[in-house]
């Protein structure tokens, strides 16, 4: 490290032994270099703009069907999403109260593009209690690269009519704000911005 380019810090001579005059401008003296220091990266989520499958509004009992697509964006650093909760409910209200959704879709699976991520058997939709309709996801390990976005596709493994699905039922899917966790290089983001 050289504090400044001048004759008290550097001595230079040419091939004949003559002293050289050193001059110049320090790299950061112009005031044009700036840095913003943040404590950690962040993750935001929005409905994916290419979600034409769930917008169609019709799913077939006994199939694996898209219930929703969500665009996750990491800012400032790579973020690894480890925990989240997904709400699957029979109304557009984002409240976990419906036991009916477990009859329609007892399991959901997660996809990054066409690649399934997380538990290969999928995740259970809670059937009763205060968390009815909630899907608890832990240890996901899904990496979103710095300053870019990825789309998470939520597919429901739908019951057949004979196994409890009801013709004409509605299913809505959303990312729950509680119990979210994404790990950056040194810190965690535990709040998701919608």
Backbone as a chain_set.jsonl record, in Angstrom:
{"seq": "XXXXXXXXXXXXXXXXXXXXXXXXXXXXXXXXXXXXXXXXXXXXXXXXXXXXXXXXXXXXXXXXXXXXXXXXXXXXXXXXXXXXXXXXXXXXXXXXXXXXXXXXXXXXXXXXXXXXXXXXXXXXXXXXXXXXXXXXXXXXXXXXXXXXXXXXXXXXXXXXXXXXXXXXXXXXXXXXXXXXXXXXXXXXXXXXXX", "coords": {"N": [[0.844, -1.188, 0.0], [0.628, 2.135, -0.874], [0.685, 5.294, 0.394], [0.678, 7.796, -0.863], [1.595, 9.023, -4.074], [4.59, 10.284, -4.246], [7.821, 11.932, -3.809], [8.719, 11.355, -1.237], [7.717, 8.851, -0.644], [8.382, 7.139, -2.753], [11.284, 6.358, -4.533], [12.86, 6.988, -7.539], [14.913, 6.346, -10.355], [16.448, 7.041, -13.546], [18.079, 5.128, -16.233], [20.557, 6.3, -16.303], [20.981, 7.187, -13.787], [19.761, 9.526, -13.047], [17.453, 11.476, -11.152], [13.935, 10.97, -11.026], [10.89, 12.749, -11.531], [8.029, 12.323, -9.731], [4.592, 12.225, -10.275], [1.02, 12.553, -10.201], [-2.439, 11.513, -9.941], [-4.212, 10.42, -7.169], [-6.0, 7.321, -6.991], [-8.653, 7.371, -5.887], [-9.164, 10.057, -5.569], [-10.769, 11.728, -7.066], [-13.413, 11.662, -6.3], [-15.332, 10.17, -7.583], [-15.718, 7.526, -7.134], [-17.812, 5.367, -5.47], [-19.399, 3.581, -2.807], [-21.974, 1.526, -1.571], [-22.84, 0.306, 1.464], [-24.334, -2.573, 2.631], [-26.141, -4.568, 5.004], [-27.015, -7.106, 4.404], [-28.195, -9.263, 1.742], [-31.382, -9.139, 0.02], [-34.665, -10.55, -0.495], [-37.339, -10.511, -2.755], [-40.77, -11.034, -3.733], [-43.126, -11.715, -6.298], [-46.097, -12.121, -8.28], [-45.539, -14.229, -10.965], [-44.887, -12.966, -14.221], [-45.325, -14.601, -16.405], [-47.338, -16.39, -15.878], [-49.44, -18.155, -17.182], [-50.62, -20.6, -16.968], [-51.91, -21.059, -14.375], [-53.603, -18.928, -14.495], [-55.473, -19.675, -16.31], [-57.427, -20.976, -14.936], [-58.667, -23.483, -14.708], [-58.417, -26.698, -13.453], [-57.717, -30.2, -13.516], [-59.151, -32.842, -11.782], [-57.261, -35.369, -10.081], [-54.821, -34.984, -11.295], [-51.487, -33.53, -11.703], [-51.212, -30.224, -11.321], [-50.579, -26.784, -12.25], [-50.727, -24.431, -9.726], [-49.892, -21.932, -9.098], [-47.484, -19.359, -9.992], [-44.499, -17.808, -8.987], [-42.373, -15.031, -8.954], [-39.209, -14.741, -7.707], [-36.817, -12.479, -6.491], [-33.442, -11.769, -5.954], [-31.452, -9.427, -4.254], [-28.427, -7.648, -4.168], [-26.774, -9.842, -3.346], [-26.126, -13.402, -3.81], [-28.845, -15.392, -2.814], [-30.049, -17.931, -0.712], [-32.929, -19.623, -0.527], [-34.358, -21.072, 2.177], [-36.468, -21.568, 3.973], [-40.011, -21.375, 3.866], [-43.5, -20.572, 3.725], [-46.373, -21.702, 2.12], [-49.572, -20.805, 1.134], [-52.485, -22.525, 0.495], [-55.644, -22.185, -0.471], [-59.293, -22.059, -0.511], [-60.395, -19.665, -1.185], [-59.964, -16.232, -2.239], [-58.963, -14.879, -0.131], [-56.188, -14.313, 1.922], [-55.888, -16.047, 4.198], [-55.255, -18.516, 6.59], [-57.431, -20.819, 7.034], [-58.97, -22.763, 5.931], [-60.03, -26.051, 5.731], [-60.819, -27.453, 3.602], [-59.148, -27.341, 1.366], [-57.159, -29.284, 1.591], [-58.52, -31.551, 0.897], [-58.878, -31.158, -1.815], [-56.279, -30.683, -2.868], [-53.992, -32.421, -1.509], [-51.245, -32.391, -1.461], [-48.405, -30.449, -2.48], [-46.002, -29.681, -5.031], [-42.791, -28.315, -5.811], [-41.248, -26.359, -8.361], [-38.455, -25.279, -10.284], [-38.415, -23.839, -13.111], [-38.51, -26.526, -15.284], [-37.491, -28.295, -13.509], [-37.854, -30.187, -10.639], [-37.757, -29.099, -7.273], [-36.681, -29.288, -3.83], [-38.478, -31.458, -1.582], [-38.902, -34.598, -3.029], [-41.233, -36.097, -2.91], [-43.003, -34.13, -2.477], [-44.866, -31.616, -0.601], [-46.919, -31.559, 2.261], [-50.218, -30.305, 2.473], [-51.532, -28.705, 5.174], [-54.184, -30.13, 6.973], [-55.95, -29.461, 9.029], [-56.804, -27.445, 11.957], [-55.215, -24.393, 13.217], [-53.394, -23.907, 11.211], [-54.51, -24.763, 8.839], [-54.481, -25.4, 5.42], [-51.948, -24.448, 5.052], [-48.67, -24.899, 3.765], [-45.723, -26.14, 4.882], [-42.393, -25.438, 4.4], [-39.109, -26.459, 4.692], [-35.53, -26.346, 4.794], [-35.023, -25.96, 2.015], [-33.051, -24.97, 0.168], [-32.813, -23.483, -2.238], [-31.293, -21.592, -4.633], [-31.08, -18.211, -5.493], [-29.644, -16.224, -7.824], [-27.474, -13.337, -7.399], [-28.896, -10.155, -7.841], [-30.821, -10.976, -9.721], [-33.619, -12.878, -11.046], [-35.76, -15.694, -10.332], [-38.233, -18.111, -11.197], [-40.627, -19.629, -9.208], [-42.563, -22.429, -9.427], [-45.603, -23.6, -8.291], [-47.088, -26.609, -7.957], [-50.078, -28.421, -7.647], [-50.812, -31.608, -6.377], [-53.443, -33.109, -7.289], [-56.368, -34.464, -5.824], [-58.44, -37.208, -6.912], [-61.903, -37.233, -7.924], [-63.198, -39.375, -6.698], [-61.555, -39.702, -4.502], [-62.019, -37.529, -2.878], [-61.906, -34.904, -3.937], [-63.775, -32.035, -4.935], [-66.059, -31.257, -7.464], [-65.989, -28.185, -9.168], [-64.764, -26.744, -7.143], [-62.66, -24.14, -5.807], [-59.215, -23.134, -5.953], [-56.672, -21.268, -4.487], [-53.436, -19.847, -4.416], [-50.737, -18.617, -2.474], [-47.73, -16.925, -1.387], [-46.769, -17.063, 1.871], [-46.154, -14.558, 4.307], [-45.017, -15.058, 6.798], [-42.512, -16.893, 8.653], [-40.437, -17.02, 6.764], [-37.245, -17.562, 5.264], [-34.141, -16.686, 3.984], [-30.814, -17.253, 3.13], [-27.912, -15.319, 3.002], [-24.484, -14.461, 2.229], [-23.433, -13.851, 4.777], [-25.549, -13.209, 6.447], [-29.069, -13.553, 7.332], [-32.153, -13.176, 5.59], [-35.201, -12.59, 6.801], [-37.62, -11.585, 6.214], [-40.027, -11.203, 3.768], [-40.483, -9.354, 0.826], [-43.259, -8.165, -0.84]], "CA": [[0.0, 0.0, 0.0], [1.356, 3.407, -0.946], [-0.237, 6.336, 0.84], [0.591, 8.833, -1.885], [2.689, 8.957, -5.037], [5.458, 11.46, -4.175], [9.231, 11.571, -3.615], [8.987, 10.845, 0.108], [7.27, 7.467, -0.576], [8.983, 6.344, -3.827], [12.473, 6.927, -5.161], [13.036, 6.403, -8.86], [15.974, 6.917, -11.184], [16.503, 6.471, -14.891], [19.219, 4.242, -16.458], [21.789, 7.066, -16.091], [21.057, 7.589, -12.381], [19.097, 10.811, -12.826], [16.206, 11.391, -10.396], [12.694, 11.179, -11.773], [9.861, 13.48, -10.799], [6.804, 11.525, -9.694], [3.373, 13.0, -10.122], [-0.182, 11.846, -10.622], [-3.629, 11.697, -9.116], [-4.592, 9.208, -6.435], [-7.115, 6.634, -7.637], [-9.964, 7.749, -5.36], [-9.198, 11.478, -5.214], [-11.735, 12.464, -7.869], [-14.747, 11.62, -5.702], [-16.303, 9.487, -8.435], [-15.874, 6.144, -6.685], [-18.681, 5.307, -4.293], [-19.845, 2.258, -2.387], [-23.073, 1.477, -0.625], [-22.648, -0.867, 2.312], [-25.576, -3.123, 3.163], [-25.894, -5.632, 5.972], [-27.326, -8.416, 3.801], [-29.04, -9.247, 0.565], [-32.813, -9.253, 0.28], [-35.46, -11.306, -1.456], [-38.711, -10.039, -2.941], [-41.581, -11.988, -4.495], [-44.29, -11.168, -7.02], [-46.702, -13.088, -9.196], [-44.735, -14.311, -12.186], [-45.609, -12.399, -15.367], [-45.62, -15.628, -17.423], [-48.207, -17.387, -15.251], [-50.649, -18.371, -17.967], [-51.253, -21.881, -16.607], [-52.881, -20.921, -13.292], [-54.584, -17.92, -14.89], [-56.516, -20.332, -17.093], [-58.497, -21.164, -13.973], [-59.28, -24.814, -14.697], [-57.523, -27.827, -13.195], [-58.416, -31.476, -13.638], [-58.977, -33.728, -10.628], [-56.432, -36.542, -10.313], [-53.614, -34.63, -12.057], [-50.575, -32.565, -11.095], [-51.525, -29.003, -12.068], [-50.005, -25.534, -11.762], [-51.623, -23.629, -8.899], [-49.383, -20.562, -9.109], [-46.076, -19.115, -10.296], [-44.046, -16.64, -8.255], [-41.028, -14.579, -9.321], [-38.374, -14.358, -6.574], [-35.678, -11.668, -6.917], [-32.408, -11.543, -4.94], [-30.773, -8.151, -4.438], [-27.13, -7.419, -3.525], [-25.952, -11.049, -3.242], [-26.848, -14.662, -3.981], [-29.644, -15.727, -1.63], [-30.529, -19.308, -0.7], [-34.21, -19.717, 0.176], [-34.398, -22.312, 2.944], [-37.77, -21.769, 4.609], [-41.145, -20.54, 3.467], [-44.827, -21.169, 3.85], [-47.263, -21.441, 0.998], [-50.974, -20.94, 1.511], [-53.396, -23.054, -0.518], [-56.961, -21.987, 0.136], [-60.405, -22.098, -1.462], [-60.89, -18.313, -1.44], [-58.885, -15.303, -2.541], [-58.482, -14.34, 1.134], [-54.905, -14.914, 2.3], [-56.005, -16.457, 5.591], [-55.179, -19.97, 6.749], [-58.559, -21.319, 7.815], [-59.767, -23.712, 5.174], [-59.652, -27.463, 5.734], [-61.288, -28.03, 2.341], [-58.108, -27.402, 0.348], [-56.428, -30.554, 1.698], [-59.313, -32.528, 0.135], [-58.671, -30.902, -3.241], [-54.849, -30.842, -3.16], [-53.329, -32.773, -0.249], [-49.794, -32.243, -1.609], [-47.897, -29.577, -3.53], [-44.609, -29.861, -5.419], [-42.177, -27.062, -6.231], [-40.424, -26.466, -9.56], [-37.676, -24.169, -10.828], [-38.533, -24.222, -14.514], [-39.041, -27.895, -15.365], [-36.78, -29.104, -12.518], [-38.468, -30.204, -9.317], [-36.848, -28.766, -6.179], [-37.208, -29.641, -2.522], [-38.847, -32.851, -1.328], [-39.386, -35.234, -4.259], [-42.616, -36.524, -2.691], [-43.822, -32.938, -2.319], [-45.113, -31.101, 0.743], [-48.302, -31.762, 2.684], [-51.077, -29.173, 2.815], [-52.1, -28.985, 6.492], [-55.612, -30.404, 6.794], [-56.812, -28.99, 10.113], [-56.224, -26.555, 12.95], [-54.933, -23.001, 12.872], [-52.566, -23.857, 10.003], [-55.184, -25.439, 7.732], [-54.184, -24.799, 4.136], [-50.543, -24.025, 5.013], [-47.624, -25.848, 3.382], [-44.492, -25.744, 5.566], [-41.208, -25.855, 3.648], [-37.863, -26.246, 5.427], [-34.314, -26.883, 4.159], [-35.24, -25.991, 0.569], [-31.763, -24.831, -0.506], [-33.03, -22.963, -3.588], [-30.429, -20.426, -4.792], [-31.445, -17.155, -6.433], [-28.409, -15.462, -8.041], [-27.424, -11.908, -7.102], [-29.504, -9.178, -8.749], [-31.6, -11.612, -10.784], [-34.885, -13.479, -10.626], [-36.127, -17.056, -10.702], [-39.662, -18.368, -11.014], [-41.025, -20.822, -8.459], [-43.874, -22.93, -9.842], [-46.253, -24.445, -7.282], [-48.046, -27.526, -8.582], [-50.872, -29.226, -6.733], [-51.099, -32.999, -6.723], [-54.877, -33.038, -7.017], [-57.13, -35.692, -5.587], [-59.502, -37.543, -7.854], [-63.237, -37.019, -7.352], [-63.487, -40.504, -5.803], [-60.737, -39.576, -3.283], [-62.394, -36.382, -2.059], [-61.971, -33.603, -4.619], [-65.135, -31.612, -5.248], [-66.226, -30.566, -8.732], [-66.335, -26.771, -9.029], [-64.038, -26.092, -6.045], [-61.622, -23.177, -6.174], [-57.937, -23.195, -5.245], [-55.836, -20.078, -4.611], [-52.125, -20.076, -3.832], [-49.94, -17.415, -2.213], [-46.561, -17.095, -0.523], [-47.075, -16.512, 3.189], [-45.079, -13.681, 4.78], [-44.398, -15.546, 8.032], [-41.58, -18.027, 8.646], [-39.596, -17.006, 5.563], [-35.819, -17.419, 5.555], [-33.183, -16.814, 2.887], [-29.466, -17.049, 3.658], [-26.894, -14.69, 2.167], [-23.121, -14.865, 2.583], [-23.184, -13.745, 6.216], [-26.755, -12.897, 7.219], [-30.335, -14.088, 6.86], [-33.293, -12.313, 5.321], [-36.365, -13.31, 7.336], [-38.866, -10.923, 5.809], [-40.148, -11.225, 2.306], [-41.15, -8.163, 0.307], [-44.163, -8.484, -1.941]], "C": [[0.876, 1.233, 0.0], [0.362, 4.511, -0.63], [-0.417, 7.421, -0.203], [1.778, 8.669, -2.821], [3.441, 10.283, -4.951], [6.865, 11.001, -3.814], [9.542, 11.085, -2.209], [8.572, 9.378, 0.249], [7.935, 6.557, -1.6], [10.208, 7.096, -4.352], [12.662, 6.217, -6.485], [14.165, 7.119, -9.588], [15.905, 6.3, -12.56], [17.776, 5.647, -15.051], [20.563, 4.948, -16.246], [21.932, 7.542, -14.652], [20.422, 8.92, -12.082], [17.777, 10.583, -12.082], [15.012, 11.669, -11.301], [11.714, 11.949, -10.902], [8.573, 12.683, -10.898], [5.61, 12.442, -9.492], [2.188, 12.185, -10.625], [-1.315, 12.134, -9.666], [-3.968, 10.371, -8.452], [-5.88, 8.636, -7.031], [-8.483, 7.105, -7.153], [-10.082, 9.234, -5.038], [-10.259, 12.267, -5.964], [-13.146, 12.45, -7.32], [-15.771, 10.886, -6.549], [-16.523, 8.038, -8.033], [-16.747, 6.153, -5.444], [-19.105, 3.874, -4.037], [-21.018, 2.422, -1.446], [-22.918, 0.188, 0.162], [-24.007, -1.296, 2.843], [-25.237, -4.263, 4.106], [-26.128, -7.007, 5.38], [-28.119, -8.206, 2.526], [-30.502, -9.364, 0.971], [-33.477, -10.063, -0.82], [-36.842, -10.675, -1.531], [-39.446, -11.058, -3.802], [-42.758, -11.258, -5.122], [-44.884, -12.294, -7.854], [-45.89, -13.062, -10.487], [-45.521, -13.784, -13.375], [-45.984, -13.434, -16.425], [-46.561, -16.711, -16.901], [-49.52, -17.549, -16.015], [-51.363, -19.653, -17.567], [-52.278, -21.733, -15.484], [-53.928, -19.864, -13.61], [-55.714, -18.524, -15.713], [-57.703, -20.688, -16.207], [-59.133, -22.534, -13.928], [-58.188, -25.85, -14.457], [-58.355, -29.102, -13.197], [-58.109, -32.348, -12.427], [-58.131, -34.934, -11.021], [-55.165, -36.259, -11.106], [-52.678, -33.788, -11.176], [-50.698, -31.292, -11.923], [-50.905, -27.776, -11.422], [-51.069, -24.766, -10.983], [-51.186, -22.164, -8.875], [-47.913, -20.514, -9.46], [-45.685, -17.797, -9.635], [-42.615, -16.303, -8.648], [-40.313, -14.084, -8.063], [-37.159, -13.606, -7.11], [-34.737, -11.47, -5.742], [-31.689, -10.242, -5.276], [-29.506, -8.121, -3.59], [-26.239, -8.638, -3.379], [-26.803, -12.271, -3.557], [-27.61, -14.941, -2.696], [-30.159, -17.156, -1.782], [-31.808, -19.361, 0.132], [-34.264, -21.085, 0.848], [-35.769, -22.607, 3.526], [-38.811, -20.846, 3.987], [-42.429, -21.303, 3.748], [-45.646, -20.736, 2.65], [-48.684, -21.686, 1.485], [-51.768, -21.437, 0.308], [-54.781, -23.001, 0.111], [-58.047, -21.978, -0.936], [-61.042, -20.731, -1.679], [-59.7, -17.41, -1.706], [-58.359, -14.609, -1.286], [-57.197, -15.063, 1.525], [-54.898, -15.272, 3.781], [-56.045, -17.976, 5.681], [-56.314, -20.454, 7.643], [-59.287, -22.47, 7.151], [-59.224, -25.128, 5.237], [-60.007, -28.11, 4.399], [-60.167, -28.189, 1.319], [-57.3, -28.692, 0.414], [-57.202, -31.675, 1.005], [-59.032, -32.391, -1.362], [-57.22, -31.209, -3.642], [-54.117, -31.155, -1.86], [-51.819, -32.557, -0.267], [-49.491, -31.211, -2.684], [-46.433, -29.93, -3.798], [-44.095, -28.536, -5.964], [-41.246, -27.297, -7.414], [-39.709, -25.157, -9.839], [-37.573, -24.475, -12.314], [-39.158, -25.605, -14.579], [-38.397, -28.823, -14.348], [-37.477, -29.027, -11.172], [-37.403, -29.907, -8.27], [-37.499, -29.155, -4.86], [-37.517, -31.118, -2.427], [-39.451, -33.481, -2.581], [-40.822, -35.728, -4.123], [-43.562, -35.337, -2.555], [-43.992, -32.578, -0.856], [-46.602, -31.203, 1.046], [-49.002, -30.442, 2.965], [-51.749, -29.533, 4.137], [-53.618, -29.079, 6.38], [-56.501, -29.823, 7.876], [-56.063, -28.033, 11.033], [-55.987, -25.154, 12.433], [-54.126, -22.862, 11.586], [-53.204, -24.562, 8.82], [-54.928, -24.674, 6.44], [-52.738, -24.368, 3.979], [-49.65, -25.195, 4.606], [-46.33, -25.334, 4.006], [-43.299, -26.317, 4.804], [-39.972, -25.475, 4.451], [-36.723, -26.871, 4.638], [-34.448, -26.977, 2.641], [-33.922, -25.898, -0.206], [-31.845, -24.33, -1.936], [-32.275, -21.638, -3.74], [-30.974, -19.485, -5.865], [-30.192, -16.3, -6.612], [-28.575, -13.963, -7.771], [-28.036, -11.077, -8.227], [-30.197, -9.817, -9.949], [-32.818, -12.302, -10.181], [-34.986, -14.917, -11.086], [-37.614, -17.22, -10.436], [-39.871, -19.69, -10.297], [-42.425, -21.205, -8.918], [-44.392, -23.861, -8.763], [-47.295, -25.286, -8.008], [-48.766, -28.315, -7.495], [-51.005, -30.638, -7.267], [-52.55, -33.2, -6.311], [-55.485, -34.413, -6.796], [-58.074, -35.954, -6.753], [-60.84, -37.264, -7.169], [-63.556, -38.135, -6.359], [-62.676, -40.458, -4.513], [-60.996, -38.291, -2.513], [-62.431, -35.034, -2.724], [-63.414, -33.304, -5.002], [-65.161, -30.86, -6.575], [-66.62, -29.121, -8.471], [-65.622, -26.063, -7.895], [-62.983, -25.146, -6.594], [-60.369, -23.413, -5.354], [-57.15, -21.922, -5.539], [-54.526, -20.36, -3.888], [-51.417, -18.746, -3.625], [-48.74, -17.782, -1.351], [-46.872, -16.359, 0.774], [-45.894, -15.684, 3.678], [-44.354, -14.232, 6.006], [-43.481, -16.738, 7.778], [-40.78, -18.149, 7.358], [-38.143, -16.875, 5.994], [-34.997, -17.655, 4.301], [-31.814, -16.446, 3.442], [-28.577, -16.397, 2.608], [-25.528, -15.172, 2.614], [-22.886, -14.844, 4.083], [-24.43, -13.532, 7.056], [-27.99, -13.485, 6.551], [-31.327, -12.972, 6.607], [-34.518, -13.096, 5.782], [-37.671, -12.606, 7.045], [-38.893, -10.884, 4.297], [-40.949, -10.002, 1.875], [-41.994, -8.548, -0.887], [-44.344, -7.282, -2.836]], "O": [[1.787, 1.341, 0.821], [-0.667, 4.65, -1.291], [-1.526, 7.914, -0.411], [2.847, 8.226, -2.401], [2.999, 11.288, -5.507], [7.085, 9.82, -3.542], [10.574, 10.442, -2.017], [9.03, 8.711, 1.176], [8.053, 5.353, -1.375], [10.165, 8.305, -4.582], [12.629, 4.988, -6.549], [14.347, 8.33, -9.455], [15.385, 5.199, -12.743], [18.502, 5.48, -14.072], [21.584, 4.294, -16.034], [22.899, 8.229, -14.324], [20.532, 9.409, -10.957], [17.069, 9.612, -12.351], [15.076, 12.492, -12.215], [11.715, 11.811, -9.679], [8.082, 12.401, -11.991], [5.627, 13.326, -8.636], [2.356, 11.235, -11.389], [-1.172, 12.896, -8.71], [-4.004, 9.328, -9.106], [-6.738, 9.377, -7.511], [-9.399, 7.224, -7.967], [-10.993, 9.639, -4.317], [-10.616, 13.367, -5.544], [-14.004, 13.169, -7.831], [-16.967, 10.967, -6.268], [-17.434, 7.389, -8.548], [-16.459, 6.861, -4.479], [-19.159, 3.057, -4.956], [-21.052, 3.34, -0.626], [-22.871, -0.898, -0.417], [-24.739, -0.499, 3.428], [-24.162, -4.856, 4.012], [-25.503, -7.978, 5.807], [-28.642, -7.123, 2.265], [-30.817, -9.654, 2.126], [-32.938, -10.237, -1.913], [-37.443, -10.344, -0.509], [-38.824, -11.847, -4.513], [-43.307, -10.315, -4.552], [-44.226, -13.305, -8.099], [-45.595, -11.995, -11.027], [-46.697, -14.112, -13.532], [-46.861, -13.183, -17.252], [-46.577, -17.825, -17.425], [-50.578, -17.129, -15.546], [-52.565, -19.793, -17.793], [-53.4, -22.222, -15.612], [-55.026, -19.895, -13.054], [-56.796, -17.944, -15.801], [-58.846, -20.701, -16.664], [-60.075, -22.733, -13.161], [-57.175, -25.883, -15.156], [-59.552, -29.076, -12.912], [-56.945, -32.567, -12.089], [-58.25, -35.46, -12.127], [-54.496, -37.193, -11.547], [-53.03, -33.394, -10.064], [-50.331, -31.279, -13.098], [-50.724, -27.726, -10.206], [-52.155, -24.485, -11.49], [-52.002, -21.268, -8.659], [-47.18, -21.483, -9.261], [-46.415, -16.809, -9.701], [-41.747, -17.176, -8.672], [-40.754, -13.125, -7.429], [-36.537, -14.045, -8.078], [-35.16, -11.055, -4.662], [-31.358, -9.985, -6.434], [-29.52, -8.526, -2.428], [-25.021, -8.476, -3.293], [-28.032, -12.201, -3.572], [-27.077, -14.747, -1.604], [-30.642, -17.542, -2.846], [-31.775, -19.169, 1.348], [-34.222, -22.12, 0.184], [-36.191, -23.763, 3.571], [-38.528, -19.702, 3.634], [-42.427, -22.513, 3.974], [-45.619, -19.581, 2.227], [-48.952, -22.671, 2.173], [-51.724, -20.838, -0.766], [-55.055, -23.683, 1.099], [-57.751, -21.897, -2.128], [-62.107, -20.636, -2.287], [-58.558, -17.779, -1.431], [-57.408, -13.832, -1.366], [-57.13, -16.291, 1.465], [-54.013, -14.852, 4.526], [-56.776, -18.637, 4.943], [-56.175, -20.494, 8.865], [-60.149, -23.09, 7.773], [-58.085, -25.379, 4.841], [-59.536, -29.208, 4.103], [-60.229, -29.089, 0.481], [-56.802, -29.152, -0.613], [-56.599, -32.655, 0.569], [-58.958, -33.386, -2.083], [-56.971, -31.904, -4.627], [-53.665, -30.237, -1.176], [-51.181, -32.54, 0.786], [-50.215, -31.099, -3.673], [-45.722, -30.411, -2.916], [-44.856, -27.736, -6.507], [-40.541, -28.305, -7.469], [-40.266, -24.073, -9.66], [-36.739, -25.279, -12.729], [-40.217, -25.837, -13.996], [-38.71, -30.013, -14.315], [-37.671, -27.942, -10.625], [-36.279, -30.401, -8.363], [-38.715, -29.33, -4.783], [-36.898, -31.937, -3.106], [-40.413, -32.949, -3.135], [-41.554, -35.775, -5.111], [-44.78, -35.511, -2.521], [-43.348, -33.157, 0.02], [-47.44, -30.959, 0.177], [-48.443, -29.563, 3.621], [-52.451, -30.54, 4.225], [-54.26, -28.222, 5.773], [-57.708, -29.701, 7.666], [-54.854, -27.837, 10.904], [-56.476, -24.768, 11.371], [-54.168, -21.816, 10.938], [-52.5, -24.926, 7.878], [-55.129, -23.462, 6.37], [-52.332, -23.963, 2.89], [-49.849, -26.328, 5.044], [-45.887, -24.227, 3.701], [-43.208, -27.526, 4.591], [-39.805, -24.321, 4.844], [-36.936, -27.828, 3.893], [-34.03, -27.969, 2.045], [-33.702, -26.67, -1.14], [-31.025, -24.716, -2.769], [-32.585, -20.668, -3.049], [-31.285, -19.898, -6.982], [-29.718, -15.705, -5.643], [-29.665, -13.407, -7.898], [-27.731, -11.273, -9.404], [-30.167, -9.275, -11.054], [-33.015, -12.304, -8.965], [-34.388, -15.315, -12.085], [-38.182, -16.559, -9.566], [-39.365, -20.731, -10.717], [-43.36, -20.412, -8.814], [-43.706, -24.802, -8.364], [-48.246, -24.766, -8.591], [-48.15, -28.809, -6.551], [-51.274, -30.848, -8.449], [-52.851, -33.43, -5.14], [-55.161, -35.381, -7.484], [-58.454, -35.038, -7.483], [-60.885, -37.079, -5.953], [-64.121, -37.875, -5.297], [-63.049, -41.096, -3.529], [-60.258, -37.987, -1.576], [-62.943, -34.083, -2.133], [-64.177, -34.206, -5.35], [-64.377, -29.935, -6.784], [-67.491, -28.857, -7.642], [-65.853, -24.871, -7.694], [-62.479, -25.329, -7.702], [-60.442, -23.839, -4.202], [-56.982, -21.542, -6.698], [-54.514, -21.037, -2.86], [-51.479, -17.858, -4.475], [-48.732, -18.811, -0.675], [-47.199, -15.173, 0.764], [-44.745, -16.077, 3.478], [-43.189, -13.901, 6.229], [-43.657, -17.486, 6.816], [-40.48, -19.257, 6.912], [-37.833, -16.176, 6.958], [-35.131, -18.683, 3.637], [-31.671, -15.443, 4.141], [-28.498, -16.86, 1.471], [-25.423, -16.184, 3.307], [-22.211, -15.726, 4.613], [-24.368, -13.665, 8.278], [-27.969, -13.862, 5.379], [-31.345, -11.961, 7.309], [-34.837, -14.143, 5.22], [-38.716, -12.987, 7.571], [-37.897, -10.57, 3.644], [-41.964, -9.662, 2.483], [-41.512, -9.177, -1.829], [-45.074, -7.353, -3.824]]}, "num_chains": 1, "name": "protein.A"}
